[in-house]
Structure formats: structure tokens, C-alpha cells
Coordinates of C-alpha atoms in Angstrom, one line a residue:
X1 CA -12.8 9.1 50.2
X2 CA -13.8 6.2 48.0
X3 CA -13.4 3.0 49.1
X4 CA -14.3 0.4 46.8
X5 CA -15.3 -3.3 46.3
X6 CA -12.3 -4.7 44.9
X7 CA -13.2 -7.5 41.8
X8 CA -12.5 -11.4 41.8
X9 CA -10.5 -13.2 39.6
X10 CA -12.3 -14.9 36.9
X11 CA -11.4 -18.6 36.7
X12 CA -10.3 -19.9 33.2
X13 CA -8.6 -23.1 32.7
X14 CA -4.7 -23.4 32.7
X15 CA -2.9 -20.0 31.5
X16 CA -6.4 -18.5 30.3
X17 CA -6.3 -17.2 34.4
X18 CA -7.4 -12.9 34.3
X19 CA -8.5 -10.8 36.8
X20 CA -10.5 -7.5 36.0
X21 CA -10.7 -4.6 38.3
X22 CA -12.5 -1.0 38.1
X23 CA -10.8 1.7 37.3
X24 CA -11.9 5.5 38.3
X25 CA -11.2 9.2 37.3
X26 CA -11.8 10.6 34.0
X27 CA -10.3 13.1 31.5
X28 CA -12.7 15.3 32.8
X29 CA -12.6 14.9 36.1
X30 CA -8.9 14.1 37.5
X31 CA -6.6 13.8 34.1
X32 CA -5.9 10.4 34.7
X33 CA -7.7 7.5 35.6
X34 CA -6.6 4.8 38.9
X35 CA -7.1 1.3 40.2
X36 CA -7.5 0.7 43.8
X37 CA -4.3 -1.8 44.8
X38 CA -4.3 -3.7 47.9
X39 CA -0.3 -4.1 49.5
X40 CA 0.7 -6.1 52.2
X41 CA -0.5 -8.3 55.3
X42 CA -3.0 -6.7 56.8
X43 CA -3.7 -5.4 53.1
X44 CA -4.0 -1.7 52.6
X45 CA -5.6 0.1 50.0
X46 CA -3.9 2.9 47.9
X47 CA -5.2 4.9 44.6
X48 CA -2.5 4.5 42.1
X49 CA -2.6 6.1 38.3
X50 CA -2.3 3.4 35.7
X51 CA 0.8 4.3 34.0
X52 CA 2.0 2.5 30.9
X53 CA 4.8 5.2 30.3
X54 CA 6.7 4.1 33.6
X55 CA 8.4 0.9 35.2
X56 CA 8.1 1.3 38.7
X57 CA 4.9 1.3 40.9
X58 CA 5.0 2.8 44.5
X59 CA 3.4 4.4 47.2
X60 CA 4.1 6.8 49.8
X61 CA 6.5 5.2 53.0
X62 CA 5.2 5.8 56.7
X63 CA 8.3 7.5 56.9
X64 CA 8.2 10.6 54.3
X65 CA 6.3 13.2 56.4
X66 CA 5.4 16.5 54.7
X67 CA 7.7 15.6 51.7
X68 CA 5.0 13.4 50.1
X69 CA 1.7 14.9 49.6
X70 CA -1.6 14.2 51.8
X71 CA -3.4 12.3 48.5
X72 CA -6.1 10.6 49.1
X73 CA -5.5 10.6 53.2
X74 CA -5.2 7.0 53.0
X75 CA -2.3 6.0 55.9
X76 CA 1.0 5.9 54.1
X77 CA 2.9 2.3 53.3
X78 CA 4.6 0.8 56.8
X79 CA 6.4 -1.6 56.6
X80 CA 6.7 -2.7 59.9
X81 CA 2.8 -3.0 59.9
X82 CA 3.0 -6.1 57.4
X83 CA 3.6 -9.6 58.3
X84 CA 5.0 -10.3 54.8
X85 CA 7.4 -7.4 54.1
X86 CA 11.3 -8.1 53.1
X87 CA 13.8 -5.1 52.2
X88 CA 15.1 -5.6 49.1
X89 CA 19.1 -5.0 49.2
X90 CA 21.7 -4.0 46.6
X91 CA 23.1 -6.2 44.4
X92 CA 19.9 -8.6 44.6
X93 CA 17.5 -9.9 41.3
X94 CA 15.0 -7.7 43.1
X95 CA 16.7 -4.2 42.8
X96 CA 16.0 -4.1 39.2
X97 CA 14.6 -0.5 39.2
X98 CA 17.3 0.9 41.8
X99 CA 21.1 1.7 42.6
X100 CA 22.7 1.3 45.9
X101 CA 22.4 3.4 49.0
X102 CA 25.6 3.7 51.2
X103 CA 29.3 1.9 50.7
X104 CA 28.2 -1.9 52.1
X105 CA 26.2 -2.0 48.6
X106 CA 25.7 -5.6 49.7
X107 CA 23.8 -4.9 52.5
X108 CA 22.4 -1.8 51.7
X109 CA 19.4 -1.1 50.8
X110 CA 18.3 -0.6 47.2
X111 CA 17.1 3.1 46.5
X112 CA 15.4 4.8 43.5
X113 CA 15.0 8.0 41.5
X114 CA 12.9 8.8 38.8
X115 CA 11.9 12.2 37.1
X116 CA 8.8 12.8 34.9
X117 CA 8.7 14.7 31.6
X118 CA 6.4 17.6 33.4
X119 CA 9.2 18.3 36.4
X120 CA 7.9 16.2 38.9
X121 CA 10.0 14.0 40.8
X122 CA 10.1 10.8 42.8
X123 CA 12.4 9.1 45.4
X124 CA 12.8 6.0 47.9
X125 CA 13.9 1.9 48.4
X126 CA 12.1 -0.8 46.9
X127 CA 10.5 -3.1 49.1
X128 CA 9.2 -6.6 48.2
X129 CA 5.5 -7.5 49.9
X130 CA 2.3 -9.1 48.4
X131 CA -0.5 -7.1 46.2
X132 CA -3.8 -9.0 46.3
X133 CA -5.9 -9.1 43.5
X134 CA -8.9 -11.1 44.8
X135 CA -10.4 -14.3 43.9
X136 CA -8.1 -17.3 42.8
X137 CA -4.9 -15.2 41.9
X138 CA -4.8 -14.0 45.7
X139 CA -1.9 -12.9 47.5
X140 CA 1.3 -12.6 44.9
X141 CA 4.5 -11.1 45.7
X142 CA 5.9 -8.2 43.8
X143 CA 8.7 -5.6 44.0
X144 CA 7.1 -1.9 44.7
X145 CA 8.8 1.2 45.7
X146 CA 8.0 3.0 48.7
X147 CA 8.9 6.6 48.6
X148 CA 10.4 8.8 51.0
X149 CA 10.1 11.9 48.4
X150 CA 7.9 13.2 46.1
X151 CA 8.4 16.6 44.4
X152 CA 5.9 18.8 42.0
X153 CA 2.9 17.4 40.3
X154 CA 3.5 14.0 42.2
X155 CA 3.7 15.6 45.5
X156 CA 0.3 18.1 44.4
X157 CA -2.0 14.9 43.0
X158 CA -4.7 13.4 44.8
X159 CA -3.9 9.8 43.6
X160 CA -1.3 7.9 46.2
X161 CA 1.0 6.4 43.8
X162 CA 1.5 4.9 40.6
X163 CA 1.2 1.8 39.0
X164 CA 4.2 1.0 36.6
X165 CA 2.7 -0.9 33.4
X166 CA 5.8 -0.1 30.9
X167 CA 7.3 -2.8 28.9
X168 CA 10.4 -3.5 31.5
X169 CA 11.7 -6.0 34.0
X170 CA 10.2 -4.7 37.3
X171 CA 7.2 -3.4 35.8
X172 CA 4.0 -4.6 37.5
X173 CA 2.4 -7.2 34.9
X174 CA 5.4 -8.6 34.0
X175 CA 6.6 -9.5 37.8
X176 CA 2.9 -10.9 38.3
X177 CA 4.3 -13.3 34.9
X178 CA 7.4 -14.1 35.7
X179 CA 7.1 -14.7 39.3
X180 CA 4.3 -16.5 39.5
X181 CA 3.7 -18.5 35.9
X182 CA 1.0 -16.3 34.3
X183 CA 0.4 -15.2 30.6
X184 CA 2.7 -11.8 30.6
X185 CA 0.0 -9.8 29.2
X186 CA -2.9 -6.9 30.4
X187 CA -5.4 -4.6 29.2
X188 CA -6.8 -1.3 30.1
X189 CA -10.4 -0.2 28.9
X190 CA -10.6 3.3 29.9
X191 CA -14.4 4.7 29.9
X192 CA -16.1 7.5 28.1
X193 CA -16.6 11.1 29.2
X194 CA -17.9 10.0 33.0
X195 CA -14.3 7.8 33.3
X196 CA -14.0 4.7 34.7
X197 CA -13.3 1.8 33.0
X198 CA -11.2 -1.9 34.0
X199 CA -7.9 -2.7 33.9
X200 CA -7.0 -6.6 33.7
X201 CA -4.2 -8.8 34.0
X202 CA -4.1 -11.7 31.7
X203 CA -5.9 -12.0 28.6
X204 CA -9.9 -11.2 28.6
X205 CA -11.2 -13.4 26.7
X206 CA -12.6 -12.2 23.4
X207 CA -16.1 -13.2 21.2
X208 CA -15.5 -16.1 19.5
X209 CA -18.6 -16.5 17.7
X210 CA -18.8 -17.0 13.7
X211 CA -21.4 -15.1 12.4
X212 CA -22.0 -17.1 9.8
X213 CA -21.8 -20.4 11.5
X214 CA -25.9 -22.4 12.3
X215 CA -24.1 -24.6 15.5
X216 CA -26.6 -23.9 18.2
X217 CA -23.8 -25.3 20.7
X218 CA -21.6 -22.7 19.9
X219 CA -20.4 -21.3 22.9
X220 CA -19.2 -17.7 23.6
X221 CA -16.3 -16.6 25.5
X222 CA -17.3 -13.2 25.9
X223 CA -20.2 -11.0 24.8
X224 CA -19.0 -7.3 25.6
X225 CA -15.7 -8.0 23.9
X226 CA -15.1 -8.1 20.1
X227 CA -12.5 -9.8 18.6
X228 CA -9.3 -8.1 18.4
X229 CA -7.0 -7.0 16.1
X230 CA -3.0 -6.9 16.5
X231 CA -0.4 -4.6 15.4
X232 CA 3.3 -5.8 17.0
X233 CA 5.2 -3.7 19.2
X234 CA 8.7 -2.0 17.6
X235 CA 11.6 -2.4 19.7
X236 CA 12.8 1.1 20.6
X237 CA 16.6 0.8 21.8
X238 CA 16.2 4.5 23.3
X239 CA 12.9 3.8 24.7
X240 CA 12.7 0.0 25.8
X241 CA 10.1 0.6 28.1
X242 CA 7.7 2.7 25.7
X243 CA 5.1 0.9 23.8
X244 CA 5.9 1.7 20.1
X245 CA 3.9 0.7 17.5
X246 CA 3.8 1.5 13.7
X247 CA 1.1 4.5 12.7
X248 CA -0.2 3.6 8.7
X249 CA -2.5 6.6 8.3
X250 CA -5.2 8.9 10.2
X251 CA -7.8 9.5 8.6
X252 CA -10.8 12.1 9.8
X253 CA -14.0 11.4 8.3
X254 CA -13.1 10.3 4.7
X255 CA -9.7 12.5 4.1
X256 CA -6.4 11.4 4.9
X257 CA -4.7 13.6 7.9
X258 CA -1.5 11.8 7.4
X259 CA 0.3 8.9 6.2
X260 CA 3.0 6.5 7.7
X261 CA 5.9 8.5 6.6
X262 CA 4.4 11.4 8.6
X263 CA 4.6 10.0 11.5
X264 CA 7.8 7.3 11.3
X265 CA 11.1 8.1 11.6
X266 CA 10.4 11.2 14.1
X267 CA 12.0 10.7 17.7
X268 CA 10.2 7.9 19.5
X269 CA 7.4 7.0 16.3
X270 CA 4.1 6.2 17.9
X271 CA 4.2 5.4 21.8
X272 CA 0.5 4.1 23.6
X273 CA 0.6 6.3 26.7
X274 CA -2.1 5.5 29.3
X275 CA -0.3 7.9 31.8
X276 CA -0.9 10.9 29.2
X277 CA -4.4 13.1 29.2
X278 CA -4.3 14.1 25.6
X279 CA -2.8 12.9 22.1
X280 CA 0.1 14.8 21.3
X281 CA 1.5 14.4 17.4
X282 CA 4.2 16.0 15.1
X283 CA 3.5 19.6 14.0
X284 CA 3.0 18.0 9.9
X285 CA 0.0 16.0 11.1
X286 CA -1.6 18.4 13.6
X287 CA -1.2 21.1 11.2
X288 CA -3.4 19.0 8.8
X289 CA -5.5 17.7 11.5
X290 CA -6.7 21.1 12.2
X291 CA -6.7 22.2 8.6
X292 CA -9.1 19.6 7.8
X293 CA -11.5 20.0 11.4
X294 CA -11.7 23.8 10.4
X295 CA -12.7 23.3 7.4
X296 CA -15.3 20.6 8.1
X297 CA -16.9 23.3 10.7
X298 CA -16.7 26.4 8.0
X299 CA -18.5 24.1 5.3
X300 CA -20.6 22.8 8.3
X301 CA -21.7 26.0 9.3
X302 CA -22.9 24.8 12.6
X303 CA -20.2 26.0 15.2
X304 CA -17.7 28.9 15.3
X305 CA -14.0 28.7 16.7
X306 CA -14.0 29.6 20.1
X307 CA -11.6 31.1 22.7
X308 CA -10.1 28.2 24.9
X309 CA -11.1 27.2 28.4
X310 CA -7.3 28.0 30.1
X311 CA -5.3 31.2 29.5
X312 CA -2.3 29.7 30.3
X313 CA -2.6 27.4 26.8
X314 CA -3.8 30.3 24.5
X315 CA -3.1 27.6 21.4
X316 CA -6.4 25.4 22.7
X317 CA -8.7 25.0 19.5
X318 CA -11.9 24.9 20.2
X319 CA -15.4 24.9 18.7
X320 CA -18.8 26.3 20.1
X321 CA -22.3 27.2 18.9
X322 CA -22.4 30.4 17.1
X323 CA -24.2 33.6 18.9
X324 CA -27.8 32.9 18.3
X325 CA -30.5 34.6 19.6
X326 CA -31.2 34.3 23.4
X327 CA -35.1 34.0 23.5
X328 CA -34.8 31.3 20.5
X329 CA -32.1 29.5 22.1
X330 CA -34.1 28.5 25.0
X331 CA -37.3 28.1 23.3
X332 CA -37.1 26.1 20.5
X333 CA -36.7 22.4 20.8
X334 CA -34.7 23.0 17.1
X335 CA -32.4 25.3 18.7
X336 CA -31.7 22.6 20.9
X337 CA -30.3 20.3 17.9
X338 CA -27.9 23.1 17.4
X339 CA -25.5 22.8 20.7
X340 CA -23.1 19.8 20.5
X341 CA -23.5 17.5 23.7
X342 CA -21.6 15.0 24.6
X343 CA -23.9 12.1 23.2
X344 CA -24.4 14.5 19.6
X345 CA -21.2 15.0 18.6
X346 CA -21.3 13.2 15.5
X347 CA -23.5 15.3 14.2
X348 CA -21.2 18.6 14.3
X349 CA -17.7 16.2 14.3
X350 CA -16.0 13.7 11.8
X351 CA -15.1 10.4 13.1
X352 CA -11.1 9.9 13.5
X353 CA -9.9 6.7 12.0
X354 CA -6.7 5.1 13.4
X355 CA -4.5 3.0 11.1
X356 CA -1.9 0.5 12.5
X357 CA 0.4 -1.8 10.5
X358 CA -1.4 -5.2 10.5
X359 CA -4.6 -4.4 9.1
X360 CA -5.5 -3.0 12.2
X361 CA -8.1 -0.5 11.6
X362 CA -10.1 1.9 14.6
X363 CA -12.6 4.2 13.5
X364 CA -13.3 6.4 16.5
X365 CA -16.3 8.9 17.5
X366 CA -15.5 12.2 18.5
X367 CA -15.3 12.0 21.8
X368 CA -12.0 10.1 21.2
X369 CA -10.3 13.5 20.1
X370 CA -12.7 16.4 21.9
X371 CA -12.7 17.3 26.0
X372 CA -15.0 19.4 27.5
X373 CA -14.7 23.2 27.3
X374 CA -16.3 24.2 30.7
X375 CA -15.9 27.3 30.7
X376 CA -18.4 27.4 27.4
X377 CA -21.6 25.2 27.3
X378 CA -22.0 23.2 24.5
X379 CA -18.2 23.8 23.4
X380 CA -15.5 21.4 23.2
X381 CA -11.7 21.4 22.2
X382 CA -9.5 19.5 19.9
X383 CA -7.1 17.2 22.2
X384 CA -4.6 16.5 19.9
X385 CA -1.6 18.5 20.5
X386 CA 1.2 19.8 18.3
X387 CA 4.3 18.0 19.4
X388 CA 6.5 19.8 17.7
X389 CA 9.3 17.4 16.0
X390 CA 9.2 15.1 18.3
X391 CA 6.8 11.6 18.1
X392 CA 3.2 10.8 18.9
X393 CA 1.5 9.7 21.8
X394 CA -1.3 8.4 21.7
X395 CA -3.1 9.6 25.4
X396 CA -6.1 8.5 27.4
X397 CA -8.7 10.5 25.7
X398 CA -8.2 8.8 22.3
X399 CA -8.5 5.1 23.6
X400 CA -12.0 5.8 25.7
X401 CA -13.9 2.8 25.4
X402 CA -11.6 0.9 23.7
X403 CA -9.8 -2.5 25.0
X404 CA -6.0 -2.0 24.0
X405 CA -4.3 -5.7 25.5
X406 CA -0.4 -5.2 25.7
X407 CA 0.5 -9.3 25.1
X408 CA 3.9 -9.7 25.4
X409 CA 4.3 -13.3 24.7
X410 CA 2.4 -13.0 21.4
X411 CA 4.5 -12.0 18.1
X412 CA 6.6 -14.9 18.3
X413 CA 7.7 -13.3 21.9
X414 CA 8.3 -9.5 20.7
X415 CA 4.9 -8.5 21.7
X416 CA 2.0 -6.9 20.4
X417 CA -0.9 -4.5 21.1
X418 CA -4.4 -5.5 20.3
X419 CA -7.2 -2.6 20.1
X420 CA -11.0 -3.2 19.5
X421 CA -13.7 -0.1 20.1
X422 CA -15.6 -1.4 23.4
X423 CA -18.2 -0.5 26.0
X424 CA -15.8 -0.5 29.1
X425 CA -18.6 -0.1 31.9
X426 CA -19.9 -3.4 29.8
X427 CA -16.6 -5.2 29.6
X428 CA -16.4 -4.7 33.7
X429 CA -19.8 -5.5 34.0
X430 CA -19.8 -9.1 32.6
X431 CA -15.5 -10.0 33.3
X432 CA -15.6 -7.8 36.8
X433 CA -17.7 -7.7 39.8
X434 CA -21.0 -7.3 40.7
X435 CA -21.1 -3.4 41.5
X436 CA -17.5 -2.2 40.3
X437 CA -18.5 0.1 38.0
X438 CA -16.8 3.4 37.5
X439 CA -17.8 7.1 39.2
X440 CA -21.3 7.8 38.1
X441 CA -22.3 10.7 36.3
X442 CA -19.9 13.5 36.5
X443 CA -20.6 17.7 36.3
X444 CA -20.5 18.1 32.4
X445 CA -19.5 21.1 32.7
X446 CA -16.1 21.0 34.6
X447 CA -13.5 21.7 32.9
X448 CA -11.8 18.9 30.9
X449 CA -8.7 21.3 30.8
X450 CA -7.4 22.1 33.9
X451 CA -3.4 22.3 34.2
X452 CA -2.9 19.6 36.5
X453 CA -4.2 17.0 33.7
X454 CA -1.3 18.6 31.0
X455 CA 0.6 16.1 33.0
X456 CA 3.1 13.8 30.5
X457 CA 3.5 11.3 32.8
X458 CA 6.6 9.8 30.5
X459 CA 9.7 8.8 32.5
X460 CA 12.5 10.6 30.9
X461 CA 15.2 7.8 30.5

């Protein structure tokens, strides 16, 4: 199993601290993508999904058997084996996530429960130890939870754990802030159709140049990182761990696919959802979203619809090249220009543009809203989702290779999400370590759709 170099902190001056780390996995390839977290003294190393639709990060405890799943085969969390392991009991600041195991609730220890939108199922006690993040933020103590049951999709995945990046208390960048004085802010960058990506913790800093400015001494903060734009988060009393932001319009090439008052006041509005494959948005707008695509492919006359990759989702749309003939196919270089590939799809498919209240403005390749077939070369399906009447989220697939920052402290202190288009493998490259990069080259042609990446990883509340 993978076992990689970990990054080191970058060193800023006073609150400007950040460290960057790779991520790994894919769309493609796993559904989600994972950092590699280091927990306790001796550290050990544990895959966990990046997770911005939960509160809670854990891993599996020495003492949970067949009930948690083999994963990665990485030895489960013991906490007898670390030097700087405390329980956390009931009744303590620390049992934020929990309730209280037993009728001595002082004493007790504190205990937790969660259930995920797709049936799956977690269970255990918190337990406070250190996480270390390399370099000068080294060893800092957080609250994690170390279960003792895992049930369904949790219990099936190859990942260990999860890492908890909602917007609440004992979620993992805000401990990180409040416990230890840092800027309560991170950002993931998840990579394009090969995965990978960073995930960092502080602010990255951003290119600072003026284009128009002659000063030779100018100097640059970053060069892989534009600057970024804000839209502020909306307090969502039903939701307070959600991310919820304010949708102004999608538009797919030049023509409008919705408006704001398509997409506000419906459930939960727009949630960003890291732990989510695909983009999943109210039956109006994916009714018009794929009014609009099957049009542009009639007039286009380049692909056909085609039959999706997974019986058990029979609503897939999907596009490949139309039945040509076989000798041509393979013959002529021409022919060639005529099959979609992952690098040429904006020349069969309309960029998506993604409008946020603010001015903030992302105009997206295809690849943002299109996985992999695999079961068809050269074909590729729509992964935006009807959601029926409920809200939007926005998943993985649309925010490859682009830096979304969840700043907390900005906004006057309610918060806001910053989003700029960005070459991830770059961003790790020049803020991470030397050889972090992502997976490599993946199969193109495994399937993008398997069942296992449908996962919603929302908490249900």
C-alpha cells in the first residue's frame, strides 16, 4: 500500500503560517480523494477521505475487530501504543462531538454515533492525541474519534477513516485554530482526471502581482496561485455544519441553465461538498442542463447519446462517437479528431460557468461536469445529477483543479469561500514538497462510475 512522503510546513511570518500536503484518489479511480494523516507518539499513518460534509475525523480503534473493515491494512489506532494519548470523558470541552457512555457521565467516557446520507454508519469514543503535520507546525493536539464500529459503505471502503472539515466546533481545521492560535481557515485543490491534488491548512498565499505595475522589485507570493475571488458563507440554522453559499446563475457555453431563484430557497440552497463524487441539483436546473447539453450535441452533430456505464443507474446521460466505419476509424488520423479524449473535450463540450454572489465568476472546462464512461471508449457522462426538490451540491468532480479556501475569519467573522481555476499538481509543486505529487497516470478507461463512488458522504443531522 502507498506510503508516502508527508509535506513540510511552509514558513510565513506571524499568522501567514500554512502547510500543504498531497492528496490521492480520483473520481475515477476511488470516488473520493484522501490525505495521509500522521496520529500519535510513535506517529502512525492512516488514509482518511477529505470530508467537508462531516465534523468528526476518526480512525479505526485496536479494539474493533471484524466490525471495522481491513482498509488499507494499515494497523488500527491503539491507544496504549502512544505516549501522548488522554481519554476524553463526558461532560469535558473535549466531547464536543459525543454523548455519554454509562451512568458516572463524569467519568465516563465520551462516545459517538454518526449516520451518512448513503446508509452507512459509524461508532466509538473520542480520544484526544497529537496529528503531525511536518515542518514548523509539528506535533498539535486535536480531538479524533476512534471507532469501535463501522457499518455499510464505511466498513466496505479502502480508505481508513475520515477527516472532518465541516464548518463546526470539533471539526479538524478549526481545533488546529482554536487550540493552537492559527488563521481558522483551509483549502482543498482536488486534481484533474488522474486525481490527486493538496489539501492545506491556513491560507496559501495567492499572486500578488499587478499586471500593469513597471516595479522590477515586485515580489510574488505565489506563481501557481491566482488571486481569488470570495463569495460569503450563508448561515444555515438546519445545516450549521454545511458550507452554503449563494448560486447567481449557471451558465453552459453562452445560455443560461438557471438563475438564482432556481436554485435559492430549495431545502439546503447550494452546499460545497468535498465528500460527494458528483454535482447533484434541483430537477428545474438539471432538466435544463440536459436540455441545453442535448441540444448542443444534436446541432453539433459529433456524438450520439449513449447507453450508461452501470445498469443499476439506467438515468446516466451519456455521449459517445457515433457508429462510424471500423476500417476508417482506425485509419485515419481525421477519424481520430472525432472521439472525445480526455484532453479534447472542448471541442465536442460547452464550458460550464459557475456564478456566486460577489462577483464571483468560474468558467469551467468540461471535465468539471463529465466522468469517464469505461465501459465505452471515447464516451463520457454528464455528472450532474437530478436532485429532485431538494438543494445543490456541488461535488468533487466540478471543483477539479480549482483552489476553493474555506476562511472562516474573513467576512467580518461569518466566513467565506474563495474559488480560483488552478493547476493543483502545480499548486503542490511550488507550496508542497519536493515529490508529493498525486498517483500518476491512471487506466482511462476504468470506469468513473462505479457504485461505491454514488457515496453522499453528507452527515444526516
Amino acid at each position: 500500500h502507498h506510503r508516502r512522503r508527508r509535506a513540510l510546513l511552509q514558513e510565513g511570518d506571524d499568522d501567514s503560517d500554512f502547510a500543504t500536503l498531497p492528496l490521492h484518489g480520483s473520481v475515477k479511480e476511488h470516488g473520493y480523494y484522501y490525505v495521509d494523516l500522521r496520529l500519535g507518539t510513535p506517529p502512525k499513518q492512516f488514509q482518511v477521505i477529505v470530508d467537508t460534509g462531516s465534523t468528526l475525523t476518526y480512525v479505526p480503534c485496536s479494539d474493533c475487530g471484524s466490525q471495522c473493515g481491513g482498509h488499507t491494512g494499515a494497523p488500527p489506532f491503539n491507544v496504549e501504543d502512544s505516549t501522548t494519548s488522554e481519554k476524553v470523558n463526558c461532560g469535558t470541552e473535549d466531547c464536543h462531538e459525543g454523548g455519554c457512555a454509562g451512568s458516572d457521565s463524569q467519568n465516563s467516557q465520551c462516545v459517538y454515533q454518526k449516520s451518512y446520507a448513503e446508509g452507512s454508519a459509524v461508532r466509538g469514543r473520542l480520544v484526544k492525541d497529537v496529528v503531525n503535520l511536518g515542518g514548523g507546525y509539528g506535533d498539535k493536539a486535536v480531538v479524533f474519534g476512534c471507532t469501535t464500529k463501522e457499518t455499510g459503505g464505511i466498513h466496505a471502503q479502502v480508505a481508513d477513516g475520515l477527516m472532518g472539515l465541516g464548518n463546526g466546533a470539533n471539526s479538524f481545521q478549526h481545533q488546529l485554530a482554536k487550540r493552537h492560535g492559527l488563521r481558522d481557515a483551509f483549502s482543498l485543490c482536488y486534481g484533474g482526471f488522474d486525481g490527486g491534488g493538496a489539501v492545506s491548512f491556513g491560507k496559501v498565499p495567492q499572486n500578488s502581482l499587478d499586471a500593469n505595475s513597471l516595479d522590477p522589485n515586485q515580489q510574488n507570493a505565489s506563481l501557481s496561485v491566482s488571486l481569488l475571488k470570495y463569495t460569503p458563507l450563508v448561515r444555515n440554522p438546519a445545516h450549521p455544519s454545511y458550507y452554503t453559499v449563494t448560486t447567481a446563475e449557471w451558465r453552459l457555453g453562452m445560455a443560461r441553465v438557471a438563475a438564482e431563484g432556481d436554485f435559492s430557497g430549495r431545502a439546503y440552497g447550494t452546499v460545497l461538498d468535498s465528500g460527494t463524487t458528483f454535482t447533484y441539483v434541483p430537477t428545474p436546473v438539471f432538466t435544463s442542463f440536459k436540455t441545453l447539453l442535448d441540444g448542443h450535441i444534436a446541432s453539433d452533430k459529433k456524438l450520439v447519446p449513449v447507453p450508461g456505464p452501470d445498469p443499476d443507474f439506467p438515468e446516466d446521460v451519456c455521449y459517445g462517437v457515433a457508429a462510424l466505419d471500423g476500417e476508417n476509424l482506425h485509419e485515419s488520423n481525421s477519424a481520430h479528431d472525432l472521439r472525445p479524449t480526455e484532453k479534447t473535450l472542448q471541442n465536442f463540450f460547452p464550458n460550464l460557468t459557475l456564478a456566486f454572489v460577489g462577483e464571483l465568476s468560474l468558467n469551467l472546462p468540461p471535465g468539471n461536469y463529465l466522468f469517464i464512461h469505461g465501459k465505452i471508449d471515447n464516451a463520457f457522462c454528464l455528472g450532474v445529477m437530478d436532485n429532485g426538490e431538494s438543494g445543490t451540491l456541488v461535488g468533487g468532480i466540478t471543483t477539479r483543479n480549482v483552489l476553493v479556501e474555506y476562511d472562516m475569519d474573513a467576512n467580518g467573522g461569518g466566513g467565506a469561500v474563495g474559488l480560483a481555476v488552478t493547476d493543483c499538481a502545480a499548486m503542490l509543486a511550488e507550496h508542497g514538497t519536493r515529490g508529493g505529487g498525486g498517483d500518476g497516470a491512471n487506466d482511462t478507461n476504468s470506469s468513473d462510475a462505479t457504485k461505491s463512488e454514488r457515496n453522499n458522504n453528507t452527515e444526516r443531522t
